[in-house]
mmCIF file of C-alpha atoms and ligand atoms in Angstrom:
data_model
loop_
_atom_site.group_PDB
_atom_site.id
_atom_site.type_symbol
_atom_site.label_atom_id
_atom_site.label_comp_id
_atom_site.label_asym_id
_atom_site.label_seq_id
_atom_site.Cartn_x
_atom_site.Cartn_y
_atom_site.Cartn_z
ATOM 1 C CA UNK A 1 17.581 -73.684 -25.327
ATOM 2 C CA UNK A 2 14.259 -75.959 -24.072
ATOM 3 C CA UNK A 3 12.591 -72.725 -22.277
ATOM 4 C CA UNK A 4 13.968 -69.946 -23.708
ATOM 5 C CA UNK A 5 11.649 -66.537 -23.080
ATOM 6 C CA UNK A 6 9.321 -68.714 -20.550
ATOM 7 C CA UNK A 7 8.867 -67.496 -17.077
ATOM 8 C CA UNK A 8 8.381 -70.140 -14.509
ATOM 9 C CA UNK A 9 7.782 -70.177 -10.825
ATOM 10 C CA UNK A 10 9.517 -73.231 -8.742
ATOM 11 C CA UNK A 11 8.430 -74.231 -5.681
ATOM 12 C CA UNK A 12 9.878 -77.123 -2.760
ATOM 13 C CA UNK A 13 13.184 -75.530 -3.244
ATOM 14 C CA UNK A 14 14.261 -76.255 0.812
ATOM 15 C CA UNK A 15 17.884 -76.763 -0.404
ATOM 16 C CA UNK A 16 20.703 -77.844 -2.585
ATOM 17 C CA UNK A 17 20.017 -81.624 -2.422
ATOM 18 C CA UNK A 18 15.668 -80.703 -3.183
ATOM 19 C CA UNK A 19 14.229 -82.290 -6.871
ATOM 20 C CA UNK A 20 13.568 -78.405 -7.243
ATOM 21 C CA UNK A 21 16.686 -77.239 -7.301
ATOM 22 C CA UNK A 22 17.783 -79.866 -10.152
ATOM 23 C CA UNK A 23 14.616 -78.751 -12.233
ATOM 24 C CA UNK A 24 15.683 -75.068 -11.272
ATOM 25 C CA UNK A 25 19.222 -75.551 -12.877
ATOM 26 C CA UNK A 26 17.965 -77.509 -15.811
ATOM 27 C CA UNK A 27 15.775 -74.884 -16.202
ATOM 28 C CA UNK A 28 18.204 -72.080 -15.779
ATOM 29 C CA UNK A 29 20.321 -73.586 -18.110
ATOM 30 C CA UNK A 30 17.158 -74.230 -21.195
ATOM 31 C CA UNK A 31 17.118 -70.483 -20.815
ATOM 32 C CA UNK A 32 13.947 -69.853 -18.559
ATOM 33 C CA UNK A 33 13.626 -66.838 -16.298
ATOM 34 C CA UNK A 34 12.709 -68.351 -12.956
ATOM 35 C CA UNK A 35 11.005 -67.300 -9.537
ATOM 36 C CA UNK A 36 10.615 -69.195 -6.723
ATOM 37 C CA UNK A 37 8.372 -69.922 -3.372
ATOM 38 C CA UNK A 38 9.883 -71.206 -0.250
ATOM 39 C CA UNK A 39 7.679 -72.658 2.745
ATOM 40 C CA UNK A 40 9.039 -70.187 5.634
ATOM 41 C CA UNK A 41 11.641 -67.837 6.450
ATOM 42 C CA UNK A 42 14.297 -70.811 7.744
ATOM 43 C CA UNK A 43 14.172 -72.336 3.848
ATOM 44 C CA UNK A 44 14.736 -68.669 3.097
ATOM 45 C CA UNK A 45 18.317 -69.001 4.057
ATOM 46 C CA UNK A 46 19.034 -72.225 1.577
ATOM 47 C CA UNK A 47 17.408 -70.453 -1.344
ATOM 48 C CA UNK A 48 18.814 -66.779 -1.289
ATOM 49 C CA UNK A 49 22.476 -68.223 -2.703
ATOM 50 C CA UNK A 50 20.940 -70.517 -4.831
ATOM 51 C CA UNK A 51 18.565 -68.240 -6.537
ATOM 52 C CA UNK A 52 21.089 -66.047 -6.903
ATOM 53 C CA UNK A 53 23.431 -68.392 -9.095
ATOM 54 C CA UNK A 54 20.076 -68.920 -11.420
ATOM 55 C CA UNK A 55 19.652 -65.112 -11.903
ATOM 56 C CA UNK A 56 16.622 -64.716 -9.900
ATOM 57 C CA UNK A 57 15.782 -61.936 -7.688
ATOM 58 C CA UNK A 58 11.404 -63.404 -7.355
ATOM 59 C CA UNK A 59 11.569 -64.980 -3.552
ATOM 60 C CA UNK A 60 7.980 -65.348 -2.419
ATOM 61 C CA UNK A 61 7.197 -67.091 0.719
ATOM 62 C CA UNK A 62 4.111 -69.268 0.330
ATOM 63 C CA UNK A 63 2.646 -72.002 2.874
ATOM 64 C CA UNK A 64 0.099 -73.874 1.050
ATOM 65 C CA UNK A 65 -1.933 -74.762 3.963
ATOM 66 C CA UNK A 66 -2.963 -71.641 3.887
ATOM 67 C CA UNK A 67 -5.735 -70.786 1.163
ATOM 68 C CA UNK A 68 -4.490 -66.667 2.575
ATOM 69 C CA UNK A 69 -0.595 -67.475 1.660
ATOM 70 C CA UNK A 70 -1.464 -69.298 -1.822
ATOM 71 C CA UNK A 71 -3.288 -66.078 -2.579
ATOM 72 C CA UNK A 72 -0.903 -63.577 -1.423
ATOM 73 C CA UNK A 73 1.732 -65.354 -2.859
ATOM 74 C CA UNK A 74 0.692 -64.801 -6.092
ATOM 75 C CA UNK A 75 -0.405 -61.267 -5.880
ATOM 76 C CA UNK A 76 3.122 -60.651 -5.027
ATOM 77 C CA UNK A 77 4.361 -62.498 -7.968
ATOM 78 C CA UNK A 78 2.120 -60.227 -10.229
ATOM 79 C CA UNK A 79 4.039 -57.461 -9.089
ATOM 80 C CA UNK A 80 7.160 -59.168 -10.674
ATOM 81 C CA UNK A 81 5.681 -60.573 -13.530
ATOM 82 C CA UNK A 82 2.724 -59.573 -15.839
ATOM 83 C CA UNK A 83 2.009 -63.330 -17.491
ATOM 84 C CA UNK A 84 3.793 -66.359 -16.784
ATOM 85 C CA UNK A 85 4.339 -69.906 -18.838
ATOM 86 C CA UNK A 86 3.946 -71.915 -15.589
ATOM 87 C CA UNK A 87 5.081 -73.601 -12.068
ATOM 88 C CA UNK A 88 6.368 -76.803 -11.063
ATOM 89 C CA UNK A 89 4.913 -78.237 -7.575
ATOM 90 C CA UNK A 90 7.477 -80.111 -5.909
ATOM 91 C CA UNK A 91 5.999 -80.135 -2.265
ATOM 92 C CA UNK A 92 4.868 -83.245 -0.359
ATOM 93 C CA UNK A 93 4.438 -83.682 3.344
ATOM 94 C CA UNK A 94 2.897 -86.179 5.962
ATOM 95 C CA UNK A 95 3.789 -86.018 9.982
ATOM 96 C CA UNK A 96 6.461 -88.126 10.610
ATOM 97 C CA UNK A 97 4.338 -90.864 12.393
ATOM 98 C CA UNK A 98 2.177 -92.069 9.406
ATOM 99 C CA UNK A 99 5.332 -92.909 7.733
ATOM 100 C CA UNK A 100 6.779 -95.686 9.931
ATOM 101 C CA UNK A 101 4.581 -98.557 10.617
ATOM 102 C CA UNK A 102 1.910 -101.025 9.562
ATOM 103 C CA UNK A 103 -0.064 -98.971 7.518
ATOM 104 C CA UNK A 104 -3.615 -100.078 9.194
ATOM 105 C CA UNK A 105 -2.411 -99.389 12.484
ATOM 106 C CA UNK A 106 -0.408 -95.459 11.679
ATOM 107 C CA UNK A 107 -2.922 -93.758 9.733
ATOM 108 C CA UNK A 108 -5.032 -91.432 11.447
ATOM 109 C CA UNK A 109 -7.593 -89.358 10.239
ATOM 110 C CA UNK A 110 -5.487 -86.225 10.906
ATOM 111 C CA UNK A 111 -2.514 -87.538 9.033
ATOM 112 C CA UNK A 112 -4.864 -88.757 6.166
ATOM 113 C CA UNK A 113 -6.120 -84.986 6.250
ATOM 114 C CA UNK A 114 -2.704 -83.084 6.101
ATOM 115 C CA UNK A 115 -0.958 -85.888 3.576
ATOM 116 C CA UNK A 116 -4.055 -84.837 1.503
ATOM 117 C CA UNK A 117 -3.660 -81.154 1.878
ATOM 118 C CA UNK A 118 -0.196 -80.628 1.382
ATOM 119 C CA UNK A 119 0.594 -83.221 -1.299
ATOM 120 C CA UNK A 120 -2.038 -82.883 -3.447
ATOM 121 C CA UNK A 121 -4.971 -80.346 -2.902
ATOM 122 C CA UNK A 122 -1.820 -77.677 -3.103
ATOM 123 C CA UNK A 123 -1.793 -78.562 -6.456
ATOM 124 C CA UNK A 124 -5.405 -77.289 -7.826
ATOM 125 C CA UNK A 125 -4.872 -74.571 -5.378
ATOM 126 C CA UNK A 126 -1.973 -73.010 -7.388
ATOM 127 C CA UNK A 127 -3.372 -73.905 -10.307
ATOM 128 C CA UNK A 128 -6.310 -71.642 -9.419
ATOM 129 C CA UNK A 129 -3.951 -68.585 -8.541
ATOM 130 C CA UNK A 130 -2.254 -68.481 -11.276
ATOM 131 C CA UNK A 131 -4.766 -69.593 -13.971
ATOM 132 C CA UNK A 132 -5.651 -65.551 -14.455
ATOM 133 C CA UNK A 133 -1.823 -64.906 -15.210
ATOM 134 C CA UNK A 134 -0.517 -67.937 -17.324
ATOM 135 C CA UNK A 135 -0.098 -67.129 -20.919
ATOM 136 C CA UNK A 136 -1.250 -69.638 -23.735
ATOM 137 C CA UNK A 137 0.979 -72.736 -24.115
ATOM 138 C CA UNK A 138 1.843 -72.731 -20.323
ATOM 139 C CA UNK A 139 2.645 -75.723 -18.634
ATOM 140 C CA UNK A 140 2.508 -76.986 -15.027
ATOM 141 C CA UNK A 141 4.353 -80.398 -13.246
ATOM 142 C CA UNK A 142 4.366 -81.827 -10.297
ATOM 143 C CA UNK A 143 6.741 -84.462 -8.360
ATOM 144 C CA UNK A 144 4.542 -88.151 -7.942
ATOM 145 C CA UNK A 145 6.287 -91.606 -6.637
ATOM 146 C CA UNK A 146 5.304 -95.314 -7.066
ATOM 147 C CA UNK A 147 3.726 -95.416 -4.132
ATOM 148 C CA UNK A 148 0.606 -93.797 -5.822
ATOM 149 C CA UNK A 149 0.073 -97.510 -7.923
ATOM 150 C CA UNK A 150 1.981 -99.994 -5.934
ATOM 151 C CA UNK A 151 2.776 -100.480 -2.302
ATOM 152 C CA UNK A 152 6.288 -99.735 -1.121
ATOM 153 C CA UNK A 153 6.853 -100.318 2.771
ATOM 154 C CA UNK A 154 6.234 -97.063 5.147
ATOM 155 C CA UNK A 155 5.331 -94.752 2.388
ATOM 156 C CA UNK A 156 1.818 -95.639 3.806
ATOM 157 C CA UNK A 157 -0.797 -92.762 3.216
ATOM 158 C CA UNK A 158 1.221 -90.927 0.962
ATOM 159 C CA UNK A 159 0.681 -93.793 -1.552
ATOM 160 C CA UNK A 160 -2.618 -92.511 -1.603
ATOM 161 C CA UNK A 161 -1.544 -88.778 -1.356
ATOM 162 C CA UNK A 162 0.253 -89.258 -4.317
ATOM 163 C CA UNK A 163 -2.433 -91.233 -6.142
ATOM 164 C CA UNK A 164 -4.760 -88.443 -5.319
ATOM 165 C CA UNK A 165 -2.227 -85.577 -6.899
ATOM 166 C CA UNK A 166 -1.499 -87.966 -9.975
ATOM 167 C CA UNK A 167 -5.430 -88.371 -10.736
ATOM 168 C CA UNK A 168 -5.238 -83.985 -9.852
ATOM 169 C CA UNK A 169 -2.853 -83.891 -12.749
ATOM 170 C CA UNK A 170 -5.331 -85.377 -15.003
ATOM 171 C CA UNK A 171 -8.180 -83.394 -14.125
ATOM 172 C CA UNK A 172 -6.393 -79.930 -14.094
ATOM 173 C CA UNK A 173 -5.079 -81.132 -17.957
ATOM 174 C CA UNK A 174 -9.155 -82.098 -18.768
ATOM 175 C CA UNK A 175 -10.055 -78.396 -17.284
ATOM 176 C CA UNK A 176 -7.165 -76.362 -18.342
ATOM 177 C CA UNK A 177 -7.168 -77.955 -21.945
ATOM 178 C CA UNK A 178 -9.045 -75.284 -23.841
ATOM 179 C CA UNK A 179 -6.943 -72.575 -22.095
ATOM 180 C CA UNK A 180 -4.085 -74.478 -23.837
ATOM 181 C CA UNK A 181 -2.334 -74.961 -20.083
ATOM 182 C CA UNK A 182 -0.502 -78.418 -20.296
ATOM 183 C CA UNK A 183 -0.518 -80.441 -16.865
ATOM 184 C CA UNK A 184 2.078 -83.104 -16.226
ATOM 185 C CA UNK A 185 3.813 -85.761 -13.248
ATOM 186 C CA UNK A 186 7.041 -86.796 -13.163
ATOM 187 C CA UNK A 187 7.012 -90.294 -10.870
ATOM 188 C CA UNK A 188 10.887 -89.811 -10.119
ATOM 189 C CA UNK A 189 12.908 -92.899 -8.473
ATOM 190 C CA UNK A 190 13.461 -92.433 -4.331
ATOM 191 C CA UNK A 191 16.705 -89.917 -4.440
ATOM 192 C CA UNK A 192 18.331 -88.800 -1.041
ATOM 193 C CA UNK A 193 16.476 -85.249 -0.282
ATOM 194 C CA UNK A 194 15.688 -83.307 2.399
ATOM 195 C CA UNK A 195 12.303 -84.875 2.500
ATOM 196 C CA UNK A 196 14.112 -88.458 2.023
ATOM 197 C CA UNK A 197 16.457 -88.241 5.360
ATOM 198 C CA UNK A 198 14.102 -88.239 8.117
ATOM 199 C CA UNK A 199 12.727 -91.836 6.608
ATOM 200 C CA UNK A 200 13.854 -95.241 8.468
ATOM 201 C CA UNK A 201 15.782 -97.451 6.099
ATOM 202 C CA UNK A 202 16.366 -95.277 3.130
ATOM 203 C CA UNK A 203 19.632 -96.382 1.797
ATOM 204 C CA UNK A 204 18.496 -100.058 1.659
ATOM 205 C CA UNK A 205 15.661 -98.920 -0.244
ATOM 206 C CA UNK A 206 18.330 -97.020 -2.766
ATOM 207 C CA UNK A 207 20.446 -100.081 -2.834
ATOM 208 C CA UNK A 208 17.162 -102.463 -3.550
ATOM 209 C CA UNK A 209 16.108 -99.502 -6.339
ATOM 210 C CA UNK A 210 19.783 -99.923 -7.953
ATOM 211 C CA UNK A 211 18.993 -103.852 -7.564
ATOM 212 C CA UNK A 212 16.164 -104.415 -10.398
ATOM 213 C CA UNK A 213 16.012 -100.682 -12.102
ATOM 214 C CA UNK A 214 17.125 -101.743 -15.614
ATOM 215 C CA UNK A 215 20.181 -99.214 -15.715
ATOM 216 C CA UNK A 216 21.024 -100.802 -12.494
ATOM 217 C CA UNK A 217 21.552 -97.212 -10.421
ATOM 218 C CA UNK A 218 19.163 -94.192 -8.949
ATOM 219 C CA UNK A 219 18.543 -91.325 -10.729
ATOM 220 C CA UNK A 220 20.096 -87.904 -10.098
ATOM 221 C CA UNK A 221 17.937 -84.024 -9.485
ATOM 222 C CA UNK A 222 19.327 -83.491 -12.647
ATOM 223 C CA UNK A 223 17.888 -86.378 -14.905
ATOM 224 C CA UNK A 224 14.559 -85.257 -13.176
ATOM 225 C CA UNK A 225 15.381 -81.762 -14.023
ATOM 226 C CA UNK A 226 16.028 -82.703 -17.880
ATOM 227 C CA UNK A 227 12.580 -84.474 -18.214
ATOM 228 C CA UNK A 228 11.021 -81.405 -16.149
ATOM 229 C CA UNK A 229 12.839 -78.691 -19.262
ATOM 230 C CA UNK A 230 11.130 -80.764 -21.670
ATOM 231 C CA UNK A 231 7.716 -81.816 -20.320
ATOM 232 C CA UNK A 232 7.428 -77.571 -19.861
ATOM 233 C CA UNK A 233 8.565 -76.753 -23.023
ATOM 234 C CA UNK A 234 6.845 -76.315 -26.071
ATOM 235 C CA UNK A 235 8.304 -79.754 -27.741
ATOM 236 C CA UNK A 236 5.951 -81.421 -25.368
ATOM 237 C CA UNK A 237 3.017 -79.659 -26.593
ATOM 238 C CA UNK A 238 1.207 -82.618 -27.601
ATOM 239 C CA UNK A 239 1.363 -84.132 -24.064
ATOM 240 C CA UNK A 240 -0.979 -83.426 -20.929
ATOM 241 C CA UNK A 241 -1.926 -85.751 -17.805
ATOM 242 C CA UNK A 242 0.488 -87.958 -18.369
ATOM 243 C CA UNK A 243 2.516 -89.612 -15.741
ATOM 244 C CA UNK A 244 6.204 -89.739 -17.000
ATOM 245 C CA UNK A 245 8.775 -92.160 -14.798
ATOM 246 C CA UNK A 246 12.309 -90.943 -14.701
ATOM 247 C CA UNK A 247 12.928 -93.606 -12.328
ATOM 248 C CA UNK A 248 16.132 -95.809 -14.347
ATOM 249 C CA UNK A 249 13.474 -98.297 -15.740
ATOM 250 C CA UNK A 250 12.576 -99.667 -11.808
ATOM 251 C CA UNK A 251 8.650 -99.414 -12.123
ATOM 252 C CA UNK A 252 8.513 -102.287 -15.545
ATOM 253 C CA UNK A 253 10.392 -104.728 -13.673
ATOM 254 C CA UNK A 254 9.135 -107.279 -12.084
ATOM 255 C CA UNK A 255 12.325 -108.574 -10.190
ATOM 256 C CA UNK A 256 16.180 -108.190 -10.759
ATOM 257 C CA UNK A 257 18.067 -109.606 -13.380
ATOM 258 C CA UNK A 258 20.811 -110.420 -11.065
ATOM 259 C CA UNK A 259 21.243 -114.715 -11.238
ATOM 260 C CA UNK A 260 19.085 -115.065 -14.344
ATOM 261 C CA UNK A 261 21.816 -114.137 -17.171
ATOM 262 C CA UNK A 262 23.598 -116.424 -19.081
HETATM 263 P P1 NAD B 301 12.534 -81.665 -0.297
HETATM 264 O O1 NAD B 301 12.424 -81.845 1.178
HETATM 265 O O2 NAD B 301 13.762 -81.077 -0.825
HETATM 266 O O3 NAD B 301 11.270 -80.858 -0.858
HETATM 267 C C1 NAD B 301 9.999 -80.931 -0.270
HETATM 268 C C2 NAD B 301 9.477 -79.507 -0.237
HETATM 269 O O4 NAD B 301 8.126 -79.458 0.215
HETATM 270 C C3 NAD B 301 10.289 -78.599 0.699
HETATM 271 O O5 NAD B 301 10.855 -77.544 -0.038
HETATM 272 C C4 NAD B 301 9.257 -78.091 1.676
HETATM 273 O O6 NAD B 301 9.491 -76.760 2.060
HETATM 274 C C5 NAD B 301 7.989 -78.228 0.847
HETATM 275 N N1 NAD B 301 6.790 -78.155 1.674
HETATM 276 C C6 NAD B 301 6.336 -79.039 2.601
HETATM 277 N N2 NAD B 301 5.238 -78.569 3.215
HETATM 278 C C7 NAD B 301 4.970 -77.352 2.649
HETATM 279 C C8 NAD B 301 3.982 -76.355 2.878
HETATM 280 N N3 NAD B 301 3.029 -76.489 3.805
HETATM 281 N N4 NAD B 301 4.015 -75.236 2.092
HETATM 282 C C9 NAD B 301 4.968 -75.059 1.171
HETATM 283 N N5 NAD B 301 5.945 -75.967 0.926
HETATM 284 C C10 NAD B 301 5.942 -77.087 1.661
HETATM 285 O O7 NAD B 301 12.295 -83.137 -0.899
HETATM 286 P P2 NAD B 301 12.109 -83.639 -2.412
HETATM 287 O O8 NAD B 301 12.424 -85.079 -2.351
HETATM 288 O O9 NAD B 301 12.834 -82.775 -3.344
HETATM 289 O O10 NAD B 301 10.535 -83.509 -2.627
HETATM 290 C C11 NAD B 301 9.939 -82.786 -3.679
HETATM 291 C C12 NAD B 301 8.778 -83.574 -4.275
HETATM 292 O O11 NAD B 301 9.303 -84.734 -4.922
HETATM 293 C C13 NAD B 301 7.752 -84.064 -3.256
HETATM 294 O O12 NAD B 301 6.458 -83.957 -3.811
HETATM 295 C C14 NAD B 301 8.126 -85.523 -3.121
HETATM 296 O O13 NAD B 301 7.014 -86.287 -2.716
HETATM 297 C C15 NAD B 301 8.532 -85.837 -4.534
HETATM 298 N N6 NAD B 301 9.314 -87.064 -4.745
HETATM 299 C C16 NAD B 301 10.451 -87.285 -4.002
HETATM 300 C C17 NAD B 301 11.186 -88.448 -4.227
HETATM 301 C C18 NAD B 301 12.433 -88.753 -3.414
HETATM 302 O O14 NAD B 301 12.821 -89.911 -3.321
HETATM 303 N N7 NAD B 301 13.113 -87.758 -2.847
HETATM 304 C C19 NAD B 301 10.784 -89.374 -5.191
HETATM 305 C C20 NAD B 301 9.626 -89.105 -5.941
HETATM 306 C C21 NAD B 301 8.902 -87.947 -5.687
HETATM 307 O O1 0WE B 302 7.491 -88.406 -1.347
HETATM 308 C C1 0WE B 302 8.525 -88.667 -0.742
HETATM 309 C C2 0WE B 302 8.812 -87.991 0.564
HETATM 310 C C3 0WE B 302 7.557 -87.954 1.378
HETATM 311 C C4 0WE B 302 7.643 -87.386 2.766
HETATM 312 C C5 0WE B 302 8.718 -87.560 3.622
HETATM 313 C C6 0WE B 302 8.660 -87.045 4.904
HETATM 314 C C7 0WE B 302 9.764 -87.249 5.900
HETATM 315 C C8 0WE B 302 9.754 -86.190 6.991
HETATM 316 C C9 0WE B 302 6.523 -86.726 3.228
HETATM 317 N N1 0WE B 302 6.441 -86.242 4.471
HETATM 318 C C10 0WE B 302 7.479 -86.376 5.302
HETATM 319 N N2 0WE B 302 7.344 -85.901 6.577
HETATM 320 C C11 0WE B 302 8.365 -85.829 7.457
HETATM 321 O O2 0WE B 302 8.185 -85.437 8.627
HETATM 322 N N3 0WE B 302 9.372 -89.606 -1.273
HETATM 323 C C12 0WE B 302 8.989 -90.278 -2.508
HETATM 324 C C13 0WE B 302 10.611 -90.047 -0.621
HETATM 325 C C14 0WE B 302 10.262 -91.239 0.211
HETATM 326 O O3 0WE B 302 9.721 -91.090 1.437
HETATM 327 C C15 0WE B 302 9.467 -92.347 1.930
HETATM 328 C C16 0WE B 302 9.864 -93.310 0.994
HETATM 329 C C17 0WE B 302 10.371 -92.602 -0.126
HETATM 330 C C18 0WE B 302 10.886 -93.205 -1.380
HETATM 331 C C19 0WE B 302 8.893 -92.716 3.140
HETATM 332 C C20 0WE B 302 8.748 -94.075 3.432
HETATM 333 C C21 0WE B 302 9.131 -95.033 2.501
HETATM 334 C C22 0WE B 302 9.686 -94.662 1.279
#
């Protein structure tokens, strides 16, 4: 039991398929008492059954492009709980047209703006909330791709979205070090969410991923989930701003094996 007596609030849980809701049942099952934020009242629906099988009753709407939702968010998780041991930020989001294109040619200044926002200044911004209620020896995550170091076709400014939240993670674990609040990334491989469907060509790119990732497959919610228990529990407590891949092996190689054995 990873997380047992640890309270932690889980966010970007839209549905059954969402990196959340593997992290949510890892966590359920290390033991952790769990809450959770949903974006509006139509991911309300999803969540309600799901929550329910993890034992939680905490279902707190919160729209982080709102500085007033963050905020009241969290006041309404104080009623609930006293002190916490941390959240996990699984929330990304860029309109649809700056993620299918030449990259020079999509990106606008407004789609710069909200990738920005929503993918990474969320982040700090419930980090800040919930800084006056975390207990010592809390920890916080957050979901990052490849994109953030090396190009991958249409993922365009949320490359730098996600470079953005991955350099976040680092300076939230330099300024919440001497409270003794761990900050950590997972860089998971591309799995088939919610967020996933809505993007042009995404089972070739899960076919290419299976293609040169060492293991030779994609990774499941749940070996993302696994990773998540332990990077938030205390037998990480010697690790902060790091960037852990859970991604089959895909981001050290260079090119497939395939043709080159003996
Ligand atoms: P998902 O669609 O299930 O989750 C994305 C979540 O972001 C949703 O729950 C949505 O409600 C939330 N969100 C978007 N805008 C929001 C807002 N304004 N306020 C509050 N919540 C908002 O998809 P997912 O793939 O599980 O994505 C979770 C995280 O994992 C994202 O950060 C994503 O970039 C990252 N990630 C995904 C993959 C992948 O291939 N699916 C790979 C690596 C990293
Ligand atoms: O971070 C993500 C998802 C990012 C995402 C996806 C959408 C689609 C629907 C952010 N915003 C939106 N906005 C929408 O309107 N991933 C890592 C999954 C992903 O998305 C891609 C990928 C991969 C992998 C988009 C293009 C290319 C590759």
């Amino acid at each position: 039991m990873l997380l047992k007596n640890k309270k932690i609030l889980i966010s970007g849980l839209a549905n059954k398929y969402s990196i959340a809701a593997g992290i949510a049942a890892a966590m359920h099952r290390e033991g952790a008492e769990l809450a959770f934020t949903y974006q509006n009242e139509r991911l309300l629906k999803n969540l309600i059954p799901i929550a329910e099988e993890l034992g939680s009753k905490i279902l707190i709407e919160c729209d982080v492009s709102s500085d007033d939702s963050i905020k009241a968010s969290f006041k309404d998780l104080n009623k609930s709980w006293d002190k916490f041991d941390g959240f996990v930020h699984s929330i990304g989001f860029a309109p649809a047209d700056q993620l299918e294109g030449n990259f020079v040619d999509v990106t606008t200044r407004e789609g710069f703006k909200i990738a920005h926002d929503i993918s990474s200044y969320s982040f700090t911004a419930m980090a800040k909330e919930a800084k006056p209620m975390l207990n010592e020896s809390s920890a916080l995550l957050t979901l990052t791709y490849l994109g953030s170091v090396q190009t991958v076709p249409n993922y365009n400014v949320m490359g730098l979205a996600k470079a953005s939240l991955e350099a976040n993670t680092r300076f939230l674990a330099a300024s919440l070090g001497k409270d003794n609040i761990r900050v950590n990334a997972i860089s998971a491989g591309p799995i088939k969410t919610l967020a996933a469907s809505g993007v042009k060509n995404f089972r070739k790119m899960l076919s290419e991923h299976s293609k040169v990732a060492p293991l030779g497959r994609t990774v499941t919610t749940e070996e993302v989930g696994n990773v998540a228990s332990f990077l938030c529990s205390d037998y990480a407590s010697g690790i902060t701003g790091e960037i852990t891949y859970v991604d089959a092996g895909f981001n050290i190689a260079a090119m497939p094996l395939i043709g080159y054995e003996e």
